[in-house]
PDB file of C-alpha atoms in Angstrom:
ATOM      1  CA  UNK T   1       3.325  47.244 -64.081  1.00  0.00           C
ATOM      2  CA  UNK T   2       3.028  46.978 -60.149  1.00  0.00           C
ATOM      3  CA  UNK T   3      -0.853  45.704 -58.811  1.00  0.00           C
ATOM      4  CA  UNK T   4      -1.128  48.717 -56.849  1.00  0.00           C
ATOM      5  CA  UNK T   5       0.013  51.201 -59.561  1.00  0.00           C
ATOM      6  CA  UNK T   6      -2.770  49.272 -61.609  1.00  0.00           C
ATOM      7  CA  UNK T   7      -5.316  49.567 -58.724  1.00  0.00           C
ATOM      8  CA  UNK T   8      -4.695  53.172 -57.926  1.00  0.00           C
ATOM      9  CA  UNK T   9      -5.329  53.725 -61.850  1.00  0.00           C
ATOM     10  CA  UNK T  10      -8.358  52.433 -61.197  1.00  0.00           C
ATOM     11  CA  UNK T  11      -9.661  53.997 -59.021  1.00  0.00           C
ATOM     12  CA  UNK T  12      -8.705  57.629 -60.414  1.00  0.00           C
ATOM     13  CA  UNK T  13     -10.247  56.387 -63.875  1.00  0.00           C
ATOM     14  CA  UNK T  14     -13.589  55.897 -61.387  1.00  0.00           C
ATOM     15  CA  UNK T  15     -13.006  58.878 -59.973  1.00  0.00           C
ATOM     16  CA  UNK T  16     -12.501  60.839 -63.237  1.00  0.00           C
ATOM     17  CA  UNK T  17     -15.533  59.179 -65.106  1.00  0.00           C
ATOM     18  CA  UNK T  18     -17.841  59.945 -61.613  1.00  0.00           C
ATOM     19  CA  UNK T  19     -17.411  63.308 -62.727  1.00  0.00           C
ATOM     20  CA  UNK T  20     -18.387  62.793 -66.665  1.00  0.00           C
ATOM     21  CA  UNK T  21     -14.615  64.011 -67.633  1.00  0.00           C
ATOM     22  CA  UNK T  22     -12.007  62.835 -70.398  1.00  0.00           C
ATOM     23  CA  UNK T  23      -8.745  62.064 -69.421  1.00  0.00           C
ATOM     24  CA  UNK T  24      -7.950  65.546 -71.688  1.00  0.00           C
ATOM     25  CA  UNK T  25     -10.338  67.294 -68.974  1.00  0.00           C
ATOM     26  CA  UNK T  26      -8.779  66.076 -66.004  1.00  0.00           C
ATOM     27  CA  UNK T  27      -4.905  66.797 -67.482  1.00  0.00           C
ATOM     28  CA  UNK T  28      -6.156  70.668 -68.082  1.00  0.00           C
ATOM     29  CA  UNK T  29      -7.667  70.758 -64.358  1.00  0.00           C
ATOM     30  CA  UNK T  30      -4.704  69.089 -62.578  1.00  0.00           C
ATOM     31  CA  UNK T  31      -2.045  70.798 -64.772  1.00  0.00           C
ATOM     32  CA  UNK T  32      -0.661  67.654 -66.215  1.00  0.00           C
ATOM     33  CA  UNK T  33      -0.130  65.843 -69.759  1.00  0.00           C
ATOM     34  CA  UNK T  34      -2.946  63.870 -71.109  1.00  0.00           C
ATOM     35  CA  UNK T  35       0.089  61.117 -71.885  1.00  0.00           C
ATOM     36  CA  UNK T  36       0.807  61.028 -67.668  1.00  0.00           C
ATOM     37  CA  UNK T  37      -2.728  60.612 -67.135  1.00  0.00           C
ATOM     38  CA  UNK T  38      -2.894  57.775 -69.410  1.00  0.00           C
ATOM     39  CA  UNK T  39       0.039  56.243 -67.829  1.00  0.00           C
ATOM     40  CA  UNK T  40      -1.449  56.469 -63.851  1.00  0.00           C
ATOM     41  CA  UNK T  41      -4.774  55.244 -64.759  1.00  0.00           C
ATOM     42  CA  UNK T  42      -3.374  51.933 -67.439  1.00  0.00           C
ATOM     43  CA  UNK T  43      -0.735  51.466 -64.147  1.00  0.00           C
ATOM     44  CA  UNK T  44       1.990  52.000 -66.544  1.00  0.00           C
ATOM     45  CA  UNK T  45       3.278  54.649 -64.331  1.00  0.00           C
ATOM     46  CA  UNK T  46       3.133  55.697 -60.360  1.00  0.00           C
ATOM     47  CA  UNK T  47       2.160  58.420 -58.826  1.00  0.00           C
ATOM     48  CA  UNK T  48       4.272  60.643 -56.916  1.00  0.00           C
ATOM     49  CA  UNK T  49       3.006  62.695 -53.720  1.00  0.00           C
ATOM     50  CA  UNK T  50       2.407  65.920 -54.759  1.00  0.00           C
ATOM     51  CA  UNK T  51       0.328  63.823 -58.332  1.00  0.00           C
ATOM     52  CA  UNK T  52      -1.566  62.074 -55.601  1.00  0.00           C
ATOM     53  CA  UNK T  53      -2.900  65.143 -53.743  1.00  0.00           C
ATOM     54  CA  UNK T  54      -3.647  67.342 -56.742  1.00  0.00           C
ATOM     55  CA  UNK T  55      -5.583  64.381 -57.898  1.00  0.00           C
ATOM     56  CA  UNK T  56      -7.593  63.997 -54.864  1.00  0.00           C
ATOM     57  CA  UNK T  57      -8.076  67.804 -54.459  1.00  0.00           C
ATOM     58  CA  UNK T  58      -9.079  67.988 -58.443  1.00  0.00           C
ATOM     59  CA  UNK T  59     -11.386  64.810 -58.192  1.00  0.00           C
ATOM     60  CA  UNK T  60     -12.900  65.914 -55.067  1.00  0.00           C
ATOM     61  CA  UNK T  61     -12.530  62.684 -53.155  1.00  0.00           C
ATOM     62  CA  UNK T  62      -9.655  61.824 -50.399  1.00  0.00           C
ATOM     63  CA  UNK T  63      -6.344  61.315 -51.150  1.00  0.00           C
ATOM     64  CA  UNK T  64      -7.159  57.768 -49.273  1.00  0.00           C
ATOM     65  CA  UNK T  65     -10.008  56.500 -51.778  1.00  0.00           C
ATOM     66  CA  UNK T  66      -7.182  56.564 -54.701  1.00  0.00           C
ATOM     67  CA  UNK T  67      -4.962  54.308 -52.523  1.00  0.00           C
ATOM     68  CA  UNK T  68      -5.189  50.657 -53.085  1.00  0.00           C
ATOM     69  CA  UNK T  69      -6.531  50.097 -49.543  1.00  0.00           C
ATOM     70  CA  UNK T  70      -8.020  53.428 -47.938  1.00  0.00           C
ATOM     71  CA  UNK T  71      -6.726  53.190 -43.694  1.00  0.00           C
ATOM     72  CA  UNK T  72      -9.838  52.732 -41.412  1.00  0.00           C
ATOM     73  CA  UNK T  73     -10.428  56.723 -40.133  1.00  0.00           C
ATOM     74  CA  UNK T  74      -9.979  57.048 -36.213  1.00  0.00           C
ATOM     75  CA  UNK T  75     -12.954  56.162 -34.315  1.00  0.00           C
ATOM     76  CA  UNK T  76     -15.106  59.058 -33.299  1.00  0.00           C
ATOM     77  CA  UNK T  77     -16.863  59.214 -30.299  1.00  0.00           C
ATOM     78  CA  UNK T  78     -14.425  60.640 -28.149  1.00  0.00           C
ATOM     79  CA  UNK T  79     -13.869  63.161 -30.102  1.00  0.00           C
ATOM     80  CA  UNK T  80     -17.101  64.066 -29.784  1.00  0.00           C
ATOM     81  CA  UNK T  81     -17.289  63.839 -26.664  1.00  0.00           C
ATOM     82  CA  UNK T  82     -14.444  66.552 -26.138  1.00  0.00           C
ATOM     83  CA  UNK T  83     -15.861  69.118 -27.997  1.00  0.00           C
ATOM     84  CA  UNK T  84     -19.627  68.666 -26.266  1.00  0.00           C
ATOM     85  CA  UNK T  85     -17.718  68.697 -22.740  1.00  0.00           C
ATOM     86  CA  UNK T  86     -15.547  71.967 -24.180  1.00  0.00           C
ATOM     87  CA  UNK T  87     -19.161  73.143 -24.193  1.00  0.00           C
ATOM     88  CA  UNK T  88     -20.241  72.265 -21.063  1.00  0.00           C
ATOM     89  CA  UNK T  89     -22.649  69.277 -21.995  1.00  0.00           C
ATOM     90  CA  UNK T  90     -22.087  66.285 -20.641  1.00  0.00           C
ATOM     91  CA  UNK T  91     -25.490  64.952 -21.503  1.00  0.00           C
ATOM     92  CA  UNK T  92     -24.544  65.902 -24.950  1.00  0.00           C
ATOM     93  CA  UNK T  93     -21.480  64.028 -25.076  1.00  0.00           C
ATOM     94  CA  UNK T  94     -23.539  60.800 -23.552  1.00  0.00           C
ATOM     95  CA  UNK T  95     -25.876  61.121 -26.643  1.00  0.00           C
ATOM     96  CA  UNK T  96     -23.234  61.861 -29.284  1.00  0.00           C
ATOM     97  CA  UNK T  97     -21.509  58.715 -28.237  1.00  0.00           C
ATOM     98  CA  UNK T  98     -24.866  56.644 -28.659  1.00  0.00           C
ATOM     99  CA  UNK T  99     -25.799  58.416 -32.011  1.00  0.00           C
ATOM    100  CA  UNK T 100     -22.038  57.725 -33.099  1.00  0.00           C
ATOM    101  CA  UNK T 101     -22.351  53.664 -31.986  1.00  0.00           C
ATOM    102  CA  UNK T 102     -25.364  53.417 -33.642  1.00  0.00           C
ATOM    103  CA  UNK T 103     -24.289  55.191 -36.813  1.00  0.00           C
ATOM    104  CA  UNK T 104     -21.274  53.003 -36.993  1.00  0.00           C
ATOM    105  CA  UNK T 105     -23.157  49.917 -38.149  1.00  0.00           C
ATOM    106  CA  UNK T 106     -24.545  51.570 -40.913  1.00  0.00           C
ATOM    107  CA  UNK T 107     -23.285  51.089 -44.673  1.00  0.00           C
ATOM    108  CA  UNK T 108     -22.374  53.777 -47.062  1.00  0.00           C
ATOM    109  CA  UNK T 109     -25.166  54.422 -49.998  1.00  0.00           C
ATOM    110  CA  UNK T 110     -23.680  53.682 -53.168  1.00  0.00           C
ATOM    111  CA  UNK T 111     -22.020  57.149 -55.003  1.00  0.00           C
ATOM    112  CA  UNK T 112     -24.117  57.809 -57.671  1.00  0.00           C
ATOM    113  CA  UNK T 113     -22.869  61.716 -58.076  1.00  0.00           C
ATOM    114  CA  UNK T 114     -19.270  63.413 -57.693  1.00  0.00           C
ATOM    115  CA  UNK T 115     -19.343  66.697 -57.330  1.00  0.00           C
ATOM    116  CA  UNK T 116     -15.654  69.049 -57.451  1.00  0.00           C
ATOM    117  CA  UNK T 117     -16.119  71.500 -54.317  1.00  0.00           C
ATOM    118  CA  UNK T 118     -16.583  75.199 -55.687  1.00  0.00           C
ATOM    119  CA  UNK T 119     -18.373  77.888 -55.032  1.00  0.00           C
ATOM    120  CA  UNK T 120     -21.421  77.189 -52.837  1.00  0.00           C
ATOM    121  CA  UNK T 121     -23.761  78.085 -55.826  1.00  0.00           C
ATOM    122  CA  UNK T 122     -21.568  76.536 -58.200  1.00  0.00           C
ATOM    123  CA  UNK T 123     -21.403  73.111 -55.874  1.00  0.00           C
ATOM    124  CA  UNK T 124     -25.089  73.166 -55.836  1.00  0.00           C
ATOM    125  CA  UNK T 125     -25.730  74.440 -59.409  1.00  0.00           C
ATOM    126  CA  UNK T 126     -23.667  70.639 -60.216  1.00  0.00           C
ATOM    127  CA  UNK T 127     -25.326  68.503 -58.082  1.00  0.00           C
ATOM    128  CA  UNK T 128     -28.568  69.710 -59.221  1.00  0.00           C
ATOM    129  CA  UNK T 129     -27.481  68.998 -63.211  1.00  0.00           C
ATOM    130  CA  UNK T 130     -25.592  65.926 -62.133  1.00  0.00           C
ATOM    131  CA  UNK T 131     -28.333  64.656 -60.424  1.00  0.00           C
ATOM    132  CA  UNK T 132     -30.817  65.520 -63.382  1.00  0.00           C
ATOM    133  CA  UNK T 133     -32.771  67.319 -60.905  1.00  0.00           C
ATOM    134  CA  UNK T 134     -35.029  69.770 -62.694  1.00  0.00           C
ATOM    135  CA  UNK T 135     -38.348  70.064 -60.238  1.00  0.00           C
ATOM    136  CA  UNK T 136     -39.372  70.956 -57.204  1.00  0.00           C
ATOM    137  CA  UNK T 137     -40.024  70.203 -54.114  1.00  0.00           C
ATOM    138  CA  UNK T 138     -35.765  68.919 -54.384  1.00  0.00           C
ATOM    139  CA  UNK T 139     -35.647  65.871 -53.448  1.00  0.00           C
ATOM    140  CA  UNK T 140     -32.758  66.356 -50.682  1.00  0.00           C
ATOM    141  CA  UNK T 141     -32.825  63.046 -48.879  1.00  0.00           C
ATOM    142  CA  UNK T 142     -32.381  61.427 -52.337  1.00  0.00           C
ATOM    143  CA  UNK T 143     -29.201  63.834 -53.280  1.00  0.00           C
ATOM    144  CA  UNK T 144     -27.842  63.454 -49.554  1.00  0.00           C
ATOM    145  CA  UNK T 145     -28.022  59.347 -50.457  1.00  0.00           C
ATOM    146  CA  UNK T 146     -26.425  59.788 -54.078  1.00  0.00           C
ATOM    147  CA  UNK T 147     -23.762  61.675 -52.558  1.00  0.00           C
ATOM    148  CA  UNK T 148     -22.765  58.698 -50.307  1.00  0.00           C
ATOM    149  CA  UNK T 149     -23.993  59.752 -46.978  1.00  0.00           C
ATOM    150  CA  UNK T 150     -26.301  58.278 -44.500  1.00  0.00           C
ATOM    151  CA  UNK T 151     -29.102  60.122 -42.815  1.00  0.00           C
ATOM    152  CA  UNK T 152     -29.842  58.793 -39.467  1.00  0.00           C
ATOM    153  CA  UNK T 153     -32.656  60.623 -37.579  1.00  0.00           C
ATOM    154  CA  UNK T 154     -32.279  61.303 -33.916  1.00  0.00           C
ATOM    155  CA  UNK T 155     -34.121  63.208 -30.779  1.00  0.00           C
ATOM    156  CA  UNK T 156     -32.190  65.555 -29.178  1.00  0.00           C
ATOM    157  CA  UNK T 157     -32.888  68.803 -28.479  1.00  0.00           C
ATOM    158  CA  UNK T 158     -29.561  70.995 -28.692  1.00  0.00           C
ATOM    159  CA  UNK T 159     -28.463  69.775 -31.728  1.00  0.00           C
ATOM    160  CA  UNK T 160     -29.435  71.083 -35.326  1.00  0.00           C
ATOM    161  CA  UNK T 161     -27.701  69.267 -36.733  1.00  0.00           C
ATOM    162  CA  UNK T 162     -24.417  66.744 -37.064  1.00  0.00           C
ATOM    163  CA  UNK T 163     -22.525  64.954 -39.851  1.00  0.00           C
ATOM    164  CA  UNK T 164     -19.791  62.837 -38.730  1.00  0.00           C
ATOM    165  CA  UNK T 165     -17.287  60.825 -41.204  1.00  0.00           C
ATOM    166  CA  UNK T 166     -16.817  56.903 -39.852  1.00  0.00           C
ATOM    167  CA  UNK T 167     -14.589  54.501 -41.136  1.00  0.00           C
ATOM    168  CA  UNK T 168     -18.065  52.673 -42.993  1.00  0.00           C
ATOM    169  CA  UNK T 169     -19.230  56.264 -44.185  1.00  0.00           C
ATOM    170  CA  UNK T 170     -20.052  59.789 -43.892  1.00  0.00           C
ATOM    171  CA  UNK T 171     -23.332  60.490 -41.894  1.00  0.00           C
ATOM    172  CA  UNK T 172     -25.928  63.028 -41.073  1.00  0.00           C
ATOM    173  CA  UNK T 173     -27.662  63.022 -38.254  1.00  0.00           C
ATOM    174  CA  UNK T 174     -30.895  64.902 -38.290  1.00  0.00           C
ATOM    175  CA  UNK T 175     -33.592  66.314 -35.514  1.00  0.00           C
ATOM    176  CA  UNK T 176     -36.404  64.851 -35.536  1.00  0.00           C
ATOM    177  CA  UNK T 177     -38.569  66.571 -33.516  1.00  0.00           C
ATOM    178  CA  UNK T 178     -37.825  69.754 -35.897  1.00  0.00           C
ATOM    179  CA  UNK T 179     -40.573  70.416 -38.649  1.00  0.00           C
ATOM    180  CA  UNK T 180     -39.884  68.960 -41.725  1.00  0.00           C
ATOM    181  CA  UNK T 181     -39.033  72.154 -43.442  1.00  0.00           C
ATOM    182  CA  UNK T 182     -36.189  72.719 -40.931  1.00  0.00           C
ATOM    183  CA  UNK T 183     -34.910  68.694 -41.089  1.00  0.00           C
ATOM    184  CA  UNK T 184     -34.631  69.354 -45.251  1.00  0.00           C
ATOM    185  CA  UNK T 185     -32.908  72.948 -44.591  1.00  0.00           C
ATOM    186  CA  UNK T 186     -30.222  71.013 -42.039  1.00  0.00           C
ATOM    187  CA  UNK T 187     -30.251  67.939 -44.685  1.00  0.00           C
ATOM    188  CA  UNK T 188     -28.971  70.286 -46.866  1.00  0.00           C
ATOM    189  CA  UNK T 189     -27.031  72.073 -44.913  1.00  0.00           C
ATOM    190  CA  UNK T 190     -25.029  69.475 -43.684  1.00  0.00           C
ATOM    191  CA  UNK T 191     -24.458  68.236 -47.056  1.00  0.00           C
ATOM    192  CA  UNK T 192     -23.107  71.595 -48.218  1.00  0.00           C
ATOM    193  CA  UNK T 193     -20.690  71.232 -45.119  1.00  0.00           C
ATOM    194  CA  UNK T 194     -19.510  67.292 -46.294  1.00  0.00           C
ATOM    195  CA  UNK T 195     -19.113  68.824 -50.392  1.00  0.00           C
ATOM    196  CA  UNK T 196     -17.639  72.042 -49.393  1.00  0.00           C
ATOM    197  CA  UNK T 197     -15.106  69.896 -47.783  1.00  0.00           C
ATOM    198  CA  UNK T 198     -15.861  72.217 -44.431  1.00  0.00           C
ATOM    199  CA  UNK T 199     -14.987  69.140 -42.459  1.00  0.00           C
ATOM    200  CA  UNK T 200     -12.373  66.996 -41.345  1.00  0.00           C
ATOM    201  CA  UNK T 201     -14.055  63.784 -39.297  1.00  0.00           C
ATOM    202  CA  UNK T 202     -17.618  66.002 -37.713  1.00  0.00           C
ATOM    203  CA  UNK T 203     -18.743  68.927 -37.697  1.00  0.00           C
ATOM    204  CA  UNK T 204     -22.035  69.990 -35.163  1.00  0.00           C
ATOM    205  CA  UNK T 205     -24.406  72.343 -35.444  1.00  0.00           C
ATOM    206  CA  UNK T 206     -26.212  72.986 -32.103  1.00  0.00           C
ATOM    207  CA  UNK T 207     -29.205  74.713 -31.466  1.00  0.00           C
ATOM    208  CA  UNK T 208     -31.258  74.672 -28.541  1.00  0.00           C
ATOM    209  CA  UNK T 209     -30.511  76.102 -25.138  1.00  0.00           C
ATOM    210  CA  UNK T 210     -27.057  75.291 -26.075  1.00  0.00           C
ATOM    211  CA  UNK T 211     -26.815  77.575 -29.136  1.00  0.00           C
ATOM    212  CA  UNK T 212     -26.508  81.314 -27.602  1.00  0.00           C
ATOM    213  CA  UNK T 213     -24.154  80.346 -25.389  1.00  0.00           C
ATOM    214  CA  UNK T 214     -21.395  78.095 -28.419  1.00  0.00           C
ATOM    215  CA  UNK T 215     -22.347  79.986 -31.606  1.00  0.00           C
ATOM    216  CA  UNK T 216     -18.889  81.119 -32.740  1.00  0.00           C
ATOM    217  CA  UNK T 217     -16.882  79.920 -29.522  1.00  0.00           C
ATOM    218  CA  UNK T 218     -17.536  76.053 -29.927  1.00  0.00           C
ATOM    219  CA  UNK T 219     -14.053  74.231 -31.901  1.00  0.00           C
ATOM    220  CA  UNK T 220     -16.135  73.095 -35.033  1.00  0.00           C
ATOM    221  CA  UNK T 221     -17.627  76.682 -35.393  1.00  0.00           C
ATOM    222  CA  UNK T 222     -16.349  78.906 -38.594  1.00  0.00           C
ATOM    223  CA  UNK T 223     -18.692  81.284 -39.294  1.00  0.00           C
ATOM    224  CA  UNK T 224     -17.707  81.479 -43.110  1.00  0.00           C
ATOM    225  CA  UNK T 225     -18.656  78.165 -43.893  1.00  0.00           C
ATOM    226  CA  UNK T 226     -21.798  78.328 -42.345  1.00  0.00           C
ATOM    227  CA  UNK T 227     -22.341  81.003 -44.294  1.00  0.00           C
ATOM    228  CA  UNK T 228     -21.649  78.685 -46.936  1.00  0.00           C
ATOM    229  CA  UNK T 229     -23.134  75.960 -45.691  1.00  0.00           C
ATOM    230  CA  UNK T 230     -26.551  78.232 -45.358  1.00  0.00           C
ATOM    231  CA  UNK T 231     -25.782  79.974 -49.290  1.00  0.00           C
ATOM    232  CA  UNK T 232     -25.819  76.007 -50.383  1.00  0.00           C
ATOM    233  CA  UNK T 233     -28.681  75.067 -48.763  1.00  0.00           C
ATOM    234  CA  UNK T 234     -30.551  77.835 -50.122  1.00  0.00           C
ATOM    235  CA  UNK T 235     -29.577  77.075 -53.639  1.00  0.00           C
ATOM    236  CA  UNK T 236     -30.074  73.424 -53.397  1.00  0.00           C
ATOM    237  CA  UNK T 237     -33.492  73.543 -51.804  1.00  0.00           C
ATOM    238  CA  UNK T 238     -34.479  76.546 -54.025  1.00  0.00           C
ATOM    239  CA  UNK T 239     -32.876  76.431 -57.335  1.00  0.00           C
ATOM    240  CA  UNK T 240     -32.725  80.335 -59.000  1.00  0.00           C
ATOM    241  CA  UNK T 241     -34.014  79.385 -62.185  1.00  0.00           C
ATOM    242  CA  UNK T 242     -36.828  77.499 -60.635  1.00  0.00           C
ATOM    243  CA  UNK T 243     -37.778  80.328 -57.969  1.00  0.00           C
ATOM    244  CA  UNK T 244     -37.676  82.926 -60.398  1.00  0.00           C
ATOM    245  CA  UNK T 245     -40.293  81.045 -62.757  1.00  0.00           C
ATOM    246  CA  UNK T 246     -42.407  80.004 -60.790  1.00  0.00           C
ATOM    247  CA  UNK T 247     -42.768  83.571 -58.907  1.00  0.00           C
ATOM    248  CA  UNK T 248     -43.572  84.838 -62.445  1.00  0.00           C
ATOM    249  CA  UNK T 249     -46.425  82.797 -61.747  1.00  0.00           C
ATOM    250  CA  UNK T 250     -47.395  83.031 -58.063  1.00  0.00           C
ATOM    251  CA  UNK T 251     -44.986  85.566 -55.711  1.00  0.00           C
ATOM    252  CA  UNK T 252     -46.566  85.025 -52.559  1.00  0.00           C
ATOM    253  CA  UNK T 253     -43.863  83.929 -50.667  1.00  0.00           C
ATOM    254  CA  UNK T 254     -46.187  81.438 -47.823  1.00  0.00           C
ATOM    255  CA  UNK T 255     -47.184  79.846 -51.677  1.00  0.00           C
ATOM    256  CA  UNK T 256     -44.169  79.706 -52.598  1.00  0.00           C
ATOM    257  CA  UNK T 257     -42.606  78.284 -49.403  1.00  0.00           C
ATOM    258  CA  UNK T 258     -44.948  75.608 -49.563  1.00  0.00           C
ATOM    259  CA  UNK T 259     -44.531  74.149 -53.274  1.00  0.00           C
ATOM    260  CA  UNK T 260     -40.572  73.851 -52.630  1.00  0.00           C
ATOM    261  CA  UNK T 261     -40.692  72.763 -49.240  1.00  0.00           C
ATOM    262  CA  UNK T 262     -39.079  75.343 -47.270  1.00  0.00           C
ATOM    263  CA  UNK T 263     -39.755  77.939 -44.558  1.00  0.00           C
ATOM    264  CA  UNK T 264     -41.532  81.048 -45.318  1.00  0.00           C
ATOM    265  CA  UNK T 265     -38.681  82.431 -43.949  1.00  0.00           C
ATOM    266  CA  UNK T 266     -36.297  80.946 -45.802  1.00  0.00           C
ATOM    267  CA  UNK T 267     -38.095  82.235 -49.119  1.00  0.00           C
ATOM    268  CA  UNK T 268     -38.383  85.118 -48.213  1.00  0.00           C
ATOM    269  CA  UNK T 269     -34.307  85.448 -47.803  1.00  0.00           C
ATOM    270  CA  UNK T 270     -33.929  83.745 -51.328  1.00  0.00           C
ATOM    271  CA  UNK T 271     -36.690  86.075 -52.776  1.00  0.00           C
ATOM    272  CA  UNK T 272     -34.774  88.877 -51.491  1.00  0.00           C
ATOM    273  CA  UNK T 273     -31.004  87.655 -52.429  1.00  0.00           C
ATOM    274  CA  UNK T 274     -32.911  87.245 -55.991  1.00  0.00           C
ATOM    275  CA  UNK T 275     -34.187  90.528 -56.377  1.00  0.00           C
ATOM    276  CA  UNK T 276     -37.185  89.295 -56.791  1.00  0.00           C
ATOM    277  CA  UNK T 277     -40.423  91.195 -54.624  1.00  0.00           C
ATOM    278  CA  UNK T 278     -42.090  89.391 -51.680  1.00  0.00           C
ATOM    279  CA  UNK T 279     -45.381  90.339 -49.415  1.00  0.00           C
ATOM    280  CA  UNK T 280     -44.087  90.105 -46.159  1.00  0.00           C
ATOM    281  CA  UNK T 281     -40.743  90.648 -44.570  1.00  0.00           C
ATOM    282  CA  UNK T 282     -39.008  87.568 -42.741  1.00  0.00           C
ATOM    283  CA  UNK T 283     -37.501  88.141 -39.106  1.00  0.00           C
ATOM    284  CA  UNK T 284     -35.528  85.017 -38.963  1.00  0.00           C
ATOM    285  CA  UNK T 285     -34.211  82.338 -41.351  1.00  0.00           C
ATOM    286  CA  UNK T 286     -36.740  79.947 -40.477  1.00  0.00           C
TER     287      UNK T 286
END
């Protein structure tokens, strides 16, 4: 048995038991023996390529966490700075290279939750039960945490908002001169984004005077996982089961809006995507 065949078992065991699954479980969902995963996680055995990168894509994590020592990611700023200047912003890309310095010394928030990337529903229908969340308002910061991300909040006015992977951890920044509402709606946004696996080191979502003029021609803009990101967001923040109880209750949507924390706007979207009847029609989504 090799140390870093016995480390690399250790860390998909990790991964595997993050996720509340039996070695049986994980065999079924990465189309392998029971007996082979046995082997790779006691060390007995190593893994091959292609085992590695079904494992990571099955376990949800990078191929890089189940190596014995994960390679420090590229730094970041200049990056950034390419694709604010591709948008003609150089005071952007002066602030995104302060927000990324100062994000840098952060540490990552210990992974309480694992959570396979799905459907956006489905994604957020398992963090919710993973989480044990059962109430609103959702707590989002606390789920953005137990998922391993920072939040760092900044003030700048043409971005929504930003999360960024470092080599120390994944991070969201946040606006926040933005009403609370709309800092939990871009919370969860951008955390849709990170467990959708939408990005690759950042991903930017800019608003402002800037956002007419990038929306669908910027280099991180895809408008299906926005979509996504948005479909998430909406069923992290406003959980179907608990929207549709409590409007048996109450369906004023401003009443509504305001016990889970959200934009009258936004509930009256998730009203509507429920089928469910609302007093006043919403012109935008928040």
């Amino acid at each position: 048995m090799s140390s870093n065949a016995a480390r690399v078992g250790e860390r998909i065991r990790a991964a595997r038991e993050a996720l509340g699954w039996s070695q049986g479980e994980l065999a079924r969902r990465v189309d392998r023996t029971q007996t082979a995963i046995s082997y790779w996680e006691s060390g007995r055995r190593a893994l091959g390529v292609d085992d590695l990168i079904d494992l990571a894509r099955v376990l949800s994590v990078p191929t890089a966490e189940l190596l014995p020592e994960a390679p420090a990611k590229p730094v970041t700023p200049t990056l950034l700075r390419a694709v604010a200047e591709r948008v003609d912003a150089a005071k952007l890309a002066d602030e995104l290279e302060r927000f990324t310095e100062a994000a840098q010394g952060l540490e990552r928030p210990a992974i309480k939750w694992r959570v396979a990337p799905a459907s956006p529903r489905d994604t957020a229908e398992a963090l919710l039960e993973a989480s044990g969340v059962s109430k609103y308002p959702v707590p989002i910061e606390e789920l953005v945490y137990g998922c391993g991300v920072q939040i760092l909040s900044w003030d700048f006015r043409d971005i929504d908002g930003l999360i960024v992977e470092l080599s120390t951890t994944p991070v969201i920044w946040v606006n926040r001169n933005q009403a609370e509402v709309r800092q939990r709606f871009t919370l969860a946004h951008e955390l849709g984004h990170y467990l959708l696996r939408h990005i690759d080191q950042f991903h930017i979502d800019f608003g402002g005077d800037l956002s007419p003029s990038v929306t669908g021609g910027h280099p991180s803009y895809d408008w299906r996982a926005e979509r996504a990101a948005n479909e998430f967001a909406a069923n992290i923040l406003m959980p179907a089961s608990l929207v549709r109880a409590r409007h048996a209750v109450n369906n004023n949507t401003k009443v509504l809006a305001k016990e889970f924390h959200v934009s009258a706007a936004a509930m009256g979207y998730r009203l509507a995507h429920l089928g469910l009847d609302s007093d006043a029609d919403q012109p935008s989504l928040f």
